[in-house]
Amino acid sequence: MRANDLLEIEERISNLLSQEEKKRGERTEMLKRIQVSIEKRRTLCSELEKEKQKRIDNLNKQKEALKKAKIIAQNKENEEIKEKKEQIRKEYIQAIENVNQLELVLSKDMPATVKKIVLMGKEAKKSGFKTLSVAITEHLSEEIRKFIVQSKKVSSNLRVDKLIDLVKGLNRSIALCEDGADKIERRREMYLDGLFADVVEGFTNHFFSQFETNRLDKPEWYLDYLKGIIAEHEKIFSVLSQIDELETEEEGMEESVIKEKYFHGLIDRIYGDIIYKKLNECIYSSSKQQEKLIMHHAEELSLFERELFSLYKYKRIEKIPKKEADFIENLFICGIENELHSIMKKDYTQWSDMFMYLLKTTFKKAAALYSIIPDAHVVLLEAAIKKYLDGLTVFLNSFLYQKTEEQVILMHFIEEISHLEEELIDIETEFGILVGEVTILNAPYLGEFKNSMLDILERVLEEKVERAMGPFTDYRFMEKHEEVEALSNLEEVIESELALIETQTLSDWMRSSIATIIDRYISENVLLDSIDEEADVNRAKSNFTLIIEILKKNGIQDKLVHSKRKCQELSANLHKIA
């Protein structure tokens, strides 16, 4: 073995020892890092365990607090229930005492007292003290109304038989005050006056004041309140109607009908003195949303009326006073006119679509107002259409109709008016379905406008056709080529006029008008009484045949009856002369 080999082996061993030493150092370092990491994790686990225990302790505290809170709440609820029961018991006992006291007063003390007061009033009247007599009567009526209200208030906690006894006792006192044949009707009015006065007092505190419940945009609040108040009279009205039924002499008068009379009387008063006053607040408000407020109020009243009819067979005949109705109509008409002014400032090609949109908007407004103004749809739609037609009339009468474009505009609006007539029929049907009643929209002004515009169109058409027919006045002296040229010119005029029309209705009208104009022109200007030759008459007949062919070619089935008759008359006269 050579020395070089030994050196190489030694170097290799040295390298291996160095690598092994390096690996040992790396392992030691890694083990230290692992040891540090384990220590950190042990510390973290310890902290987590502490946090866990802390949360468990907090949770246990919360559970304990919740348990205590439930016990406290239960105890408080039990105390409240106990207090409420005690309060109800006291109220019931007090109600019984009030009823017993009221019954005692009505059955024993009150009739005698009323009798004395009535006698005092009569004596005062006999002695000439009319003012004193009136004051006594009014005082007596007021006191009786108080008993009426008190009877109604205790009715909810009282058996029906007890309530009947109370009412009978009160009726005996009322009978002492009332003279005349129809005592039952007068007694009913006194009950309704007293009960309604109580309704007004309660309502005023909520809805005729500065409270948050008094809002113009929430009529449903006070209407719901009134529905509840009306329903509270069910028991007292049932008892009153039973007593009236026993006393009345009218045959066939059932208790249910009598009870409806009470409800109807109360609701009539509510409408007259409460609902219409609330509506007036809305009508005469200074709000920028006045129209919307009125419509919403009217819609809610419509729902209110339907419920009243369903529950009490109540249907109000009288609507709001004329003054308020006129104010509302003028308010909405003013809005319509403002919209029309803005429409008329646009290009005429946009008028029809914009007006139809306005008309449908007006229709919706009228439907909303139906419950307070049944003919609102007639008034508002008529105002809108008439104002629009006035604007169209001014616009269309401003043309001389020397240009085809002007005639096209005229025919466009004539066609649009026909379309409007059809739309009104649809609106009439939709309105009837919406309000549940048959409605008829009479719009004679549409026909008058269309006839007026058709007269203008007829004059324009007459001028063009007569200009084309002009050469035929000298038909006896016309050359063949002149005759052909005149017929060709007439055909061109007819075709160009018919080409301007888009709708079948106006096309039929124009065909009929063209035939009438030609027939009249020939009979008046071509076939003159001065014709004295049979050949001239025959030549005229030949021209008629050619003109009739032109008319047929353009879909005009007309025989020129007047012209033919004139020819026959001329021929007959010539034969007589011969």
Coordinates of C-alpha atoms in Angstrom, one line a residue:
M1 CA 0.0 0.0 0.0
R2 CA 1.4 3.3 -1.1
A3 CA 1.6 6.4 1.0
N4 CA -0.9 8.2 -1.3
D5 CA -3.5 5.6 -0.6
L6 CA -3.0 6.0 3.1
L7 CA -3.5 9.7 2.8
E8 CA -6.6 9.3 0.8
I9 CA -8.1 6.9 3.3
E10 CA -7.2 9.2 6.1
E11 CA -8.8 12.1 4.4
R12 CA -12.0 10.1 3.7
I13 CA -12.2 9.0 7.3
S14 CA -11.7 12.6 8.4
N15 CA -14.6 13.7 6.2
L16 CA -16.8 11.0 7.5
L17 CA -16.0 12.0 11.1
S18 CA -16.7 15.7 10.2
Q19 CA -20.1 14.8 8.6
E20 CA -21.0 12.6 11.5
E21 CA -20.1 15.4 13.9
K22 CA -22.2 17.9 11.9
K23 CA -25.2 15.5 11.9
R24 CA -24.9 15.0 15.6
G25 CA -25.0 18.8 16.1
E26 CA -28.1 19.1 13.9
R27 CA -29.8 16.4 15.8
T28 CA -29.0 18.0 19.1
E29 CA -30.3 21.4 17.8
M30 CA -33.5 19.8 16.5
L31 CA -34.0 18.0 19.8
K32 CA -33.6 21.3 21.7
R33 CA -36.2 22.9 19.4
I34 CA -38.6 20.1 19.9
Q35 CA -38.1 20.4 23.7
V36 CA -38.9 24.1 23.5
S37 CA -42.0 23.5 21.4
I38 CA -43.2 20.9 23.8
E39 CA -42.7 23.3 26.6
K40 CA -44.7 26.0 24.8
R41 CA -47.5 23.5 24.0
R42 CA -47.6 22.4 27.6
T43 CA -47.9 26.1 28.7
L44 CA -50.6 26.7 26.1
C45 CA -52.6 23.6 27.2
S46 CA -52.3 24.9 30.8
E47 CA -53.7 28.3 29.7
L48 CA -56.5 26.7 27.7
E49 CA -57.4 24.6 30.6
K50 CA -57.6 27.7 32.8
E51 CA -59.7 29.5 30.2
K52 CA -62.0 26.4 29.9
Q53 CA -62.5 26.4 33.6
K54 CA -63.1 30.1 33.6
R55 CA -65.8 29.8 31.0
I56 CA -67.4 26.9 32.8
D57 CA -67.5 29.0 35.9
N58 CA -69.1 31.9 34.0
L59 CA -71.6 29.6 32.4
N60 CA -72.6 28.2 35.7
K61 CA -73.0 31.7 37.1
Q62 CA -75.2 32.6 34.1
K63 CA -77.3 29.5 34.6
E64 CA -77.7 30.4 38.3
A65 CA -78.6 34.0 37.4
L66 CA -81.1 32.9 34.8
K67 CA -82.6 30.4 37.2
K68 CA -83.0 33.2 39.8
A69 CA -84.4 35.6 37.2
K70 CA -87.0 33.0 36.2
I71 CA -88.0 32.5 39.8
I72 CA -88.2 36.3 40.2
A73 CA -90.2 36.7 37.0
Q74 CA -92.5 33.8 37.9
N75 CA -93.1 35.3 41.3
K76 CA -93.8 38.7 39.8
E77 CA -96.1 37.2 37.2
N78 CA -97.9 35.3 39.9
E79 CA -98.2 38.6 41.9
E80 CA -99.5 40.4 38.8
I81 CA -102.0 37.7 38.1
K82 CA -103.1 37.8 41.7
E83 CA -103.4 41.6 41.6
K84 CA -105.3 41.4 38.3
K85 CA -107.7 38.8 39.6
E86 CA -108.2 40.9 42.7
Q87 CA -108.8 44.0 40.5
I88 CA -111.3 42.1 38.3
R89 CA -113.1 40.8 41.4
K90 CA -113.3 44.3 42.8
E91 CA -114.5 45.7 39.4
Y92 CA -117.1 42.9 39.2
I93 CA -118.3 43.6 42.7
Q94 CA -118.4 47.3 42.0
A95 CA -120.3 46.7 38.7
I96 CA -122.8 44.6 40.5
E97 CA -123.2 47.3 43.1
N98 CA -123.6 49.9 40.3
V99 CA -126.1 47.8 38.6
N100 CA -128.1 47.2 41.8
Q101 CA -128.0 50.9 42.5
L102 CA -128.9 51.8 38.9
E103 CA -131.7 49.2 39.0
L104 CA -133.0 50.6 42.2
V105 CA -132.9 54.2 40.9
L106 CA -134.6 53.3 37.6
S107 CA -137.2 51.1 39.1
K108 CA -138.2 53.1 42.2
D109 CA -136.7 56.6 42.7
M110 CA -136.3 57.8 39.1
P111 CA -139.9 57.5 37.8
A112 CA -141.2 59.5 40.7
T113 CA -138.5 62.1 40.3
V114 CA -139.1 62.4 36.5
K115 CA -142.8 62.8 37.1
K116 CA -142.2 65.7 39.5
I117 CA -139.8 67.4 37.0
V118 CA -142.2 67.0 34.1
L119 CA -145.0 68.5 36.2
M120 CA -142.6 71.4 37.1
G121 CA -142.0 72.0 33.4
K122 CA -145.6 72.0 32.6
E123 CA -146.4 74.4 35.4
A124 CA -143.7 76.7 34.3
K125 CA -145.0 76.6 30.8
K126 CA -148.6 77.4 32.0
S127 CA -147.3 80.3 34.1
G128 CA -145.6 81.8 31.0
F129 CA -142.0 80.9 32.0
K130 CA -141.2 79.3 28.6
T131 CA -137.4 79.6 29.0
L132 CA -137.6 77.9 32.4
S133 CA -139.8 75.2 30.9
V134 CA -137.3 74.6 28.1
A135 CA -134.4 74.5 30.6
I136 CA -136.2 72.0 32.7
T137 CA -136.9 69.8 29.7
E138 CA -133.3 70.0 28.5
H139 CA -131.9 69.2 31.9
L140 CA -134.2 66.1 32.2
S141 CA -133.2 64.9 28.8
E142 CA -129.5 65.3 29.6
E143 CA -129.9 63.3 32.8
I144 CA -131.8 60.5 31.1
R145 CA -129.0 60.4 28.4
K146 CA -126.5 59.9 31.3
F147 CA -128.5 56.9 32.5
I148 CA -128.6 55.5 28.9
V149 CA -124.8 55.7 28.6
Q150 CA -124.4 54.1 32.1
S151 CA -126.7 51.3 31.1
K152 CA -124.7 50.6 28.0
K153 CA -121.4 50.6 29.9
V154 CA -122.6 48.0 32.5
S155 CA -124.2 45.9 29.7
S156 CA -120.9 44.1 28.9
N157 CA -120.7 42.6 32.5
L158 CA -124.4 42.0 32.9
R159 CA -126.7 39.1 32.3
V160 CA -129.3 39.7 29.6
D161 CA -132.3 39.4 32.0
K162 CA -130.8 41.9 34.3
L163 CA -130.1 44.3 31.4
I164 CA -133.7 43.9 30.2
D165 CA -134.9 44.9 33.7
L166 CA -132.7 48.0 33.7
V167 CA -133.9 49.0 30.2
K168 CA -137.5 48.6 31.2
G169 CA -137.0 50.8 34.2
L170 CA -135.4 53.4 32.1
N171 CA -138.1 53.2 29.5
R172 CA -140.7 53.9 32.1
S173 CA -139.0 57.2 32.9
I174 CA -138.6 58.0 29.2
A175 CA -142.3 57.4 28.7
L176 CA -143.1 60.1 31.2
C177 CA -141.1 62.6 29.1
E178 CA -142.5 61.7 25.7
D179 CA -146.0 62.6 24.5
G180 CA -147.4 61.6 21.1
A181 CA -148.4 58.5 19.2
D182 CA -145.1 57.1 18.1
K183 CA -143.4 56.8 21.5
I184 CA -141.2 53.8 20.4
E185 CA -139.6 55.8 17.6
R186 CA -139.0 58.8 19.8
R187 CA -137.6 56.6 22.5
R188 CA -135.2 55.0 20.0
E189 CA -134.0 58.4 18.9
M190 CA -133.4 59.4 22.6
Y191 CA -131.3 56.2 23.1
L192 CA -129.3 56.8 19.9
D193 CA -128.7 60.5 20.8
G194 CA -127.4 59.5 24.2
L195 CA -125.2 56.7 23.0
F196 CA -123.9 58.7 20.1
A197 CA -122.9 61.6 22.5
D198 CA -120.8 59.1 24.4
V199 CA -119.2 57.9 21.1
V200 CA -118.3 61.4 20.2
E201 CA -116.7 62.1 23.5
G202 CA -114.5 59.1 23.3
F203 CA -113.6 59.7 19.7
T204 CA -112.7 63.3 20.2
N205 CA -110.1 62.4 22.8
H206 CA -108.3 60.2 20.3
F207 CA -108.8 61.7 16.8
F208 CA -109.8 65.3 17.1
S209 CA -106.8 66.4 19.0
Q210 CA -103.0 66.7 18.8
F211 CA -102.3 63.1 19.7
E212 CA -100.3 60.8 17.3
T213 CA -103.5 58.9 16.5
N214 CA -104.9 61.9 14.6
R215 CA -103.1 61.6 11.3
L216 CA -104.4 62.6 7.8
D217 CA -102.5 59.8 6.1
K218 CA -104.0 57.1 8.4
P219 CA -107.8 57.2 8.2
E220 CA -107.8 53.4 8.7
W221 CA -106.9 54.1 12.4
Y222 CA -110.0 56.0 13.2
L223 CA -112.2 53.8 11.1
D224 CA -111.0 50.7 12.9
Y225 CA -111.7 52.4 16.1
L226 CA -115.3 53.2 15.0
K227 CA -115.8 49.6 13.9
G228 CA -114.9 48.5 17.4
I229 CA -117.1 51.1 19.0
I230 CA -120.1 50.1 16.8
A231 CA -119.6 46.4 17.7
E232 CA -119.7 47.3 21.4
H233 CA -123.4 48.2 21.0
E234 CA -124.5 44.7 19.9
K235 CA -125.8 43.6 23.4
I236 CA -127.6 46.8 24.3
F237 CA -129.2 47.0 20.8
S238 CA -130.3 43.4 21.0
V239 CA -132.1 44.1 24.3
L240 CA -133.7 47.3 23.0
S241 CA -134.9 45.6 19.8
Q242 CA -136.4 42.7 21.8
I243 CA -138.3 45.2 24.0
D244 CA -139.4 47.2 20.9
E245 CA -140.6 44.0 19.2
L246 CA -142.8 43.2 22.2
E247 CA -144.3 46.7 22.3
T248 CA -144.6 47.4 18.6
E249 CA -147.9 47.0 16.8
E250 CA -146.4 46.8 13.3
E251 CA -147.1 43.4 11.7
G252 CA -144.2 41.4 10.3
M253 CA -141.6 43.6 12.1
E254 CA -138.8 41.2 13.3
E255 CA -136.3 41.7 16.0
S256 CA -133.4 41.6 13.6
V257 CA -134.9 44.3 11.5
I258 CA -135.5 46.5 14.6
K259 CA -131.9 45.9 15.7
E260 CA -130.7 47.1 12.3
K261 CA -132.7 50.3 12.8
Y262 CA -130.7 51.0 15.9
F263 CA -127.4 50.3 14.2
H264 CA -128.4 52.3 11.1
G265 CA -129.4 55.2 13.3
L266 CA -126.1 55.2 15.1
I267 CA -124.0 54.8 11.9
D268 CA -125.9 57.7 10.3
R269 CA -125.0 59.9 13.1
I270 CA -121.3 58.7 13.0
Y271 CA -121.2 59.6 9.3
G272 CA -122.8 63.0 9.7
D273 CA -120.9 64.2 12.7
I274 CA -117.6 62.3 12.7
I275 CA -116.6 60.7 9.4
Y276 CA -117.4 63.7 7.3
K277 CA -115.7 66.0 9.7
K278 CA -112.5 63.9 9.5
L279 CA -112.8 63.8 5.7
N280 CA -113.1 67.6 5.7
E281 CA -109.8 67.9 7.6
C282 CA -108.3 66.0 4.7
I283 CA -110.1 67.9 1.9
Y284 CA -109.2 71.3 3.2
S285 CA -105.7 70.5 4.3
S286 CA -102.7 72.4 3.0
S287 CA -100.7 69.3 2.3
K288 CA -98.8 69.0 -1.0
Q289 CA -100.1 65.4 -1.2
Q290 CA -103.7 66.6 -1.0
E291 CA -105.0 64.5 -3.9
K292 CA -103.3 61.3 -2.6
L293 CA -104.7 61.9 0.9
I294 CA -108.2 62.3 -0.3
M295 CA -108.0 59.2 -2.5
H296 CA -106.6 57.1 0.3
H297 CA -109.3 58.4 2.7
A298 CA -112.0 57.6 0.1
E299 CA -110.6 54.1 -0.5
E300 CA -110.6 53.3 3.2
L301 CA -114.2 54.6 3.5
S302 CA -115.2 52.2 0.7
L303 CA -113.8 49.3 2.6
F304 CA -115.5 50.6 5.7
E305 CA -118.9 50.7 4.0
R306 CA -118.5 47.2 2.7
E307 CA -117.9 45.9 6.2
L308 CA -120.8 47.8 7.5
F309 CA -123.1 46.3 4.8
S310 CA -121.8 42.8 5.6
L311 CA -122.3 43.1 9.3
Y312 CA -125.4 45.4 9.6
K313 CA -126.9 45.6 6.1
Y314 CA -126.1 49.3 6.1
K315 CA -125.8 51.1 2.8
R316 CA -125.4 54.8 2.9
I317 CA -127.5 56.7 0.3
E318 CA -126.4 60.2 1.0
K319 CA -122.8 61.1 0.0
I320 CA -120.7 64.1 1.0
P321 CA -122.2 67.6 0.8
K322 CA -122.2 69.3 -2.6
K323 CA -119.8 72.0 -1.4
E324 CA -117.1 69.4 -0.6
A325 CA -117.8 67.3 -3.7
D326 CA -117.4 70.4 -5.9
F327 CA -114.2 71.3 -4.1
I328 CA -112.7 67.8 -4.7
E329 CA -113.8 67.8 -8.3
N330 CA -112.3 71.2 -9.0
L331 CA -109.0 70.2 -7.2
F332 CA -108.7 67.1 -9.4
I333 CA -109.8 68.9 -12.6
C334 CA -107.2 71.6 -12.0
G335 CA -104.5 68.8 -11.8
I336 CA -105.8 67.3 -15.0
E337 CA -105.7 70.6 -16.8
N338 CA -102.1 71.2 -15.6
E339 CA -101.2 67.8 -17.0
L340 CA -102.9 68.6 -20.3
H341 CA -101.0 71.9 -20.6
S342 CA -97.7 70.1 -20.3
I343 CA -98.9 67.4 -22.8
M344 CA -99.8 70.1 -25.4
K345 CA -96.3 71.6 -25.1
K346 CA -94.9 68.3 -26.5
D347 CA -94.8 67.3 -30.2
Y348 CA -98.2 66.4 -31.5
T349 CA -97.1 62.9 -32.3
Q350 CA -96.8 62.2 -28.5
W351 CA -100.2 63.7 -27.6
S352 CA -102.4 60.6 -28.1
D353 CA -100.2 58.2 -26.0
M354 CA -99.7 60.7 -23.3
F355 CA -103.4 61.6 -23.2
M356 CA -104.4 57.9 -22.9
Y357 CA -102.0 57.5 -20.0
L358 CA -103.6 60.6 -18.4
L359 CA -107.1 59.2 -19.0
K360 CA -106.2 55.9 -17.3
T361 CA -104.7 57.8 -14.4
T362 CA -107.9 59.9 -14.1
F363 CA -109.9 56.7 -14.3
K364 CA -108.0 55.3 -11.3
K365 CA -108.5 58.5 -9.4
A366 CA -112.3 58.4 -10.1
A367 CA -112.5 54.8 -9.0
A368 CA -110.8 55.8 -5.7
L369 CA -113.3 58.6 -5.2
Y370 CA -116.4 56.5 -6.0
S371 CA -117.4 55.9 -2.4
I372 CA -117.7 59.7 -1.7
I373 CA -118.5 61.0 -5.2
P374 CA -120.3 58.3 -7.2
D375 CA -120.3 60.4 -10.5
A376 CA -116.6 61.4 -10.2
H377 CA -115.7 59.2 -13.2
V378 CA -118.2 61.2 -15.3
V379 CA -117.1 64.6 -14.2
L380 CA -113.3 64.0 -14.3
L381 CA -113.2 62.0 -17.5
E382 CA -115.5 64.5 -19.2
A383 CA -113.3 67.4 -18.0
A384 CA -110.1 65.7 -19.3
I385 CA -111.6 64.8 -22.7
K386 CA -113.3 68.1 -23.3
K387 CA -110.1 70.0 -22.4
Y388 CA -108.1 67.8 -24.7
L389 CA -110.6 68.2 -27.5
D390 CA -110.6 72.0 -27.1
G391 CA -106.8 72.0 -27.5
L392 CA -107.1 69.7 -30.6
T393 CA -109.7 71.9 -32.1
V394 CA -107.5 75.0 -31.8
F395 CA -104.6 73.1 -33.2
L396 CA -106.4 71.5 -36.2
N397 CA -108.3 74.7 -37.1
S398 CA -104.9 76.5 -37.4
F399 CA -104.2 74.7 -40.7
L400 CA -105.3 75.8 -44.2
Y401 CA -105.0 72.2 -45.4
Q402 CA -103.2 73.2 -48.5
K403 CA -100.5 70.6 -47.8
T404 CA -100.8 66.8 -47.7
E405 CA -98.9 66.8 -44.3
E406 CA -101.7 68.9 -42.7
Q407 CA -104.4 66.5 -44.0
V408 CA -102.4 63.6 -42.7
I409 CA -102.4 65.2 -39.2
L410 CA -106.1 65.8 -39.4
M411 CA -106.8 62.1 -40.3
H412 CA -104.4 60.9 -37.6
F413 CA -106.4 62.6 -34.9
I414 CA -109.8 61.6 -36.4
E415 CA -108.5 58.0 -36.2
E416 CA -107.3 58.6 -32.6
I417 CA -110.7 59.8 -31.5
S418 CA -112.2 56.6 -32.9
H419 CA -109.7 54.7 -30.8
L420 CA -110.5 56.8 -27.8
E421 CA -114.2 55.9 -28.2
E422 CA -113.3 52.2 -28.0
E423 CA -111.0 52.8 -25.0
L424 CA -113.9 54.6 -23.2
I425 CA -116.0 51.5 -23.6
D426 CA -113.3 49.4 -22.0
I427 CA -112.9 51.9 -19.2
E428 CA -116.6 51.9 -18.6
T429 CA -116.5 48.0 -18.3
E430 CA -113.5 48.1 -16.0
F431 CA -115.0 50.8 -13.8
G432 CA -118.2 48.8 -13.4
I433 CA -116.3 45.7 -12.4
L434 CA -114.2 47.7 -10.0
V435 CA -117.0 49.4 -8.1
G436 CA -119.5 46.5 -8.5
E437 CA -122.2 48.5 -10.2
V438 CA -123.3 49.2 -13.8
T439 CA -121.8 52.4 -15.1
I440 CA -122.5 54.3 -18.3
L441 CA -120.2 56.9 -19.8
N442 CA -122.1 59.1 -22.2
A443 CA -119.6 61.1 -24.3
P444 CA -121.6 62.9 -27.0
Y445 CA -118.9 65.5 -27.3
L446 CA -116.6 62.9 -28.8
G447 CA -119.0 62.3 -31.7
E448 CA -119.5 66.1 -32.1
F449 CA -115.8 66.6 -32.3
K450 CA -115.3 63.8 -34.8
N451 CA -118.1 65.0 -37.0
S452 CA -116.6 68.5 -36.9
M453 CA -113.2 67.2 -38.0
L454 CA -114.8 65.0 -40.6
D455 CA -116.6 68.1 -42.0
I456 CA -113.2 69.8 -42.4
L457 CA -111.8 66.6 -44.0
E458 CA -114.8 66.4 -46.3
R459 CA -114.3 70.0 -47.5
V460 CA -110.6 69.3 -48.2
L461 CA -111.6 66.1 -50.0
E462 CA -114.4 67.9 -51.9
E463 CA -112.0 70.6 -53.1
K464 CA -109.5 68.0 -54.5
V465 CA -112.1 65.8 -56.1
E466 CA -114.0 68.7 -57.6
R467 CA -110.7 70.1 -59.0
A468 CA -110.1 66.7 -60.6
M469 CA -113.7 66.7 -61.9
G470 CA -113.5 70.2 -63.3
P471 CA -112.6 69.3 -66.9
F472 CA -115.7 67.1 -67.2
T473 CA -117.9 70.3 -67.2
D474 CA -116.8 70.7 -70.8
Y475 CA -117.0 67.0 -71.7
R476 CA -119.0 67.8 -74.8
F477 CA -116.1 69.6 -76.3
M478 CA -113.3 67.4 -75.0
E479 CA -110.9 65.5 -77.2
K480 CA -110.4 61.8 -76.6
H481 CA -106.9 62.4 -75.1
E482 CA -108.2 65.1 -72.9
E483 CA -110.9 62.8 -71.6
V484 CA -108.3 60.1 -70.9
E485 CA -106.1 62.6 -69.1
A486 CA -109.0 63.8 -67.0
L487 CA -110.0 60.3 -66.0
S488 CA -106.4 59.4 -65.2
N489 CA -106.1 62.5 -63.0
L490 CA -109.3 61.7 -61.2
E491 CA -108.1 58.1 -60.5
E492 CA -104.8 59.4 -59.2
V493 CA -106.5 61.8 -56.8
I494 CA -108.7 59.0 -55.5
E495 CA -105.8 56.6 -55.0
S496 CA -103.6 59.2 -53.3
E497 CA -106.4 60.1 -50.9
L498 CA -107.2 56.5 -50.0
A499 CA -103.5 55.8 -49.5
L500 CA -103.3 58.3 -46.7
I501 CA -105.7 56.2 -44.5
E502 CA -104.7 53.5 -42.1
T503 CA -108.0 52.4 -40.4
Q504 CA -110.9 50.6 -42.1
T505 CA -113.5 52.8 -40.6
L506 CA -112.1 56.0 -41.9
S507 CA -111.4 54.3 -45.2
D508 CA -115.0 53.3 -45.6
W509 CA -116.1 56.9 -44.7
M510 CA -113.7 58.4 -47.4
R511 CA -114.9 56.0 -50.1
S512 CA -118.5 56.9 -49.4
S513 CA -117.6 60.6 -49.3
I514 CA -115.7 60.5 -52.6
A515 CA -118.6 58.7 -54.3
T516 CA -121.1 61.3 -52.9
I517 CA -119.0 64.2 -54.0
I518 CA -118.5 62.9 -57.5
D519 CA -122.2 62.0 -57.8
R520 CA -123.3 65.5 -56.6
Y521 CA -120.8 67.3 -58.7
I522 CA -121.9 65.5 -61.9
S523 CA -125.6 66.0 -61.2
E524 CA -125.1 69.7 -60.4
N525 CA -122.2 70.9 -62.6
V526 CA -121.9 68.5 -65.5
L527 CA -125.4 67.5 -66.4
L528 CA -126.8 70.9 -67.0
D529 CA -130.4 71.6 -67.9
S530 CA -129.2 73.4 -71.0
I531 CA -128.1 70.1 -72.7
D532 CA -130.3 69.7 -75.9
E533 CA -128.6 66.9 -77.7
E534 CA -129.2 63.2 -77.1
A535 CA -125.6 62.5 -78.1
D536 CA -124.3 64.7 -75.3
V537 CA -126.4 62.7 -72.8
N538 CA -125.1 59.4 -74.2
R539 CA -121.5 60.7 -74.0
A540 CA -122.1 61.7 -70.4
K541 CA -123.3 58.1 -69.7
S542 CA -120.2 56.8 -71.3
N543 CA -118.1 58.9 -69.0
F544 CA -120.1 57.7 -66.0
T545 CA -119.4 54.2 -66.8
L546 CA -115.6 54.9 -66.9
I547 CA -115.8 56.8 -63.6
I548 CA -117.8 53.9 -62.0
E549 CA -115.0 51.5 -63.1
I550 CA -112.4 53.8 -61.5
L551 CA -114.5 53.8 -58.3
K552 CA -114.8 50.0 -58.3
K553 CA -111.1 49.6 -58.9
N554 CA -110.6 51.5 -55.6
G555 CA -113.2 49.6 -53.7
I556 CA -116.0 52.1 -54.0
Q557 CA -119.3 50.3 -54.9
D558 CA -121.4 53.2 -56.0
K559 CA -123.7 53.5 -59.0
L560 CA -123.9 57.4 -59.1
V561 CA -127.6 57.2 -58.5
H562 CA -128.3 61.0 -58.7
S563 CA -126.3 61.4 -61.9
K564 CA -128.1 58.5 -63.6
R565 CA -131.4 59.8 -62.5
K566 CA -130.5 63.3 -64.0
C567 CA -129.5 61.6 -67.2
Q568 CA -132.8 59.8 -67.4
E569 CA -134.7 63.1 -66.8
L570 CA -132.7 64.9 -69.5
S571 CA -133.3 62.1 -72.0
A572 CA -137.0 62.1 -71.1
N573 CA -137.2 65.9 -71.6
L574 CA -135.4 65.6 -75.0
H575 CA -137.9 62.9 -76.2
K576 CA -140.8 65.1 -75.2
I577 CA -139.4 68.0 -77.2
A578 CA -138.8 65.7 -80.1

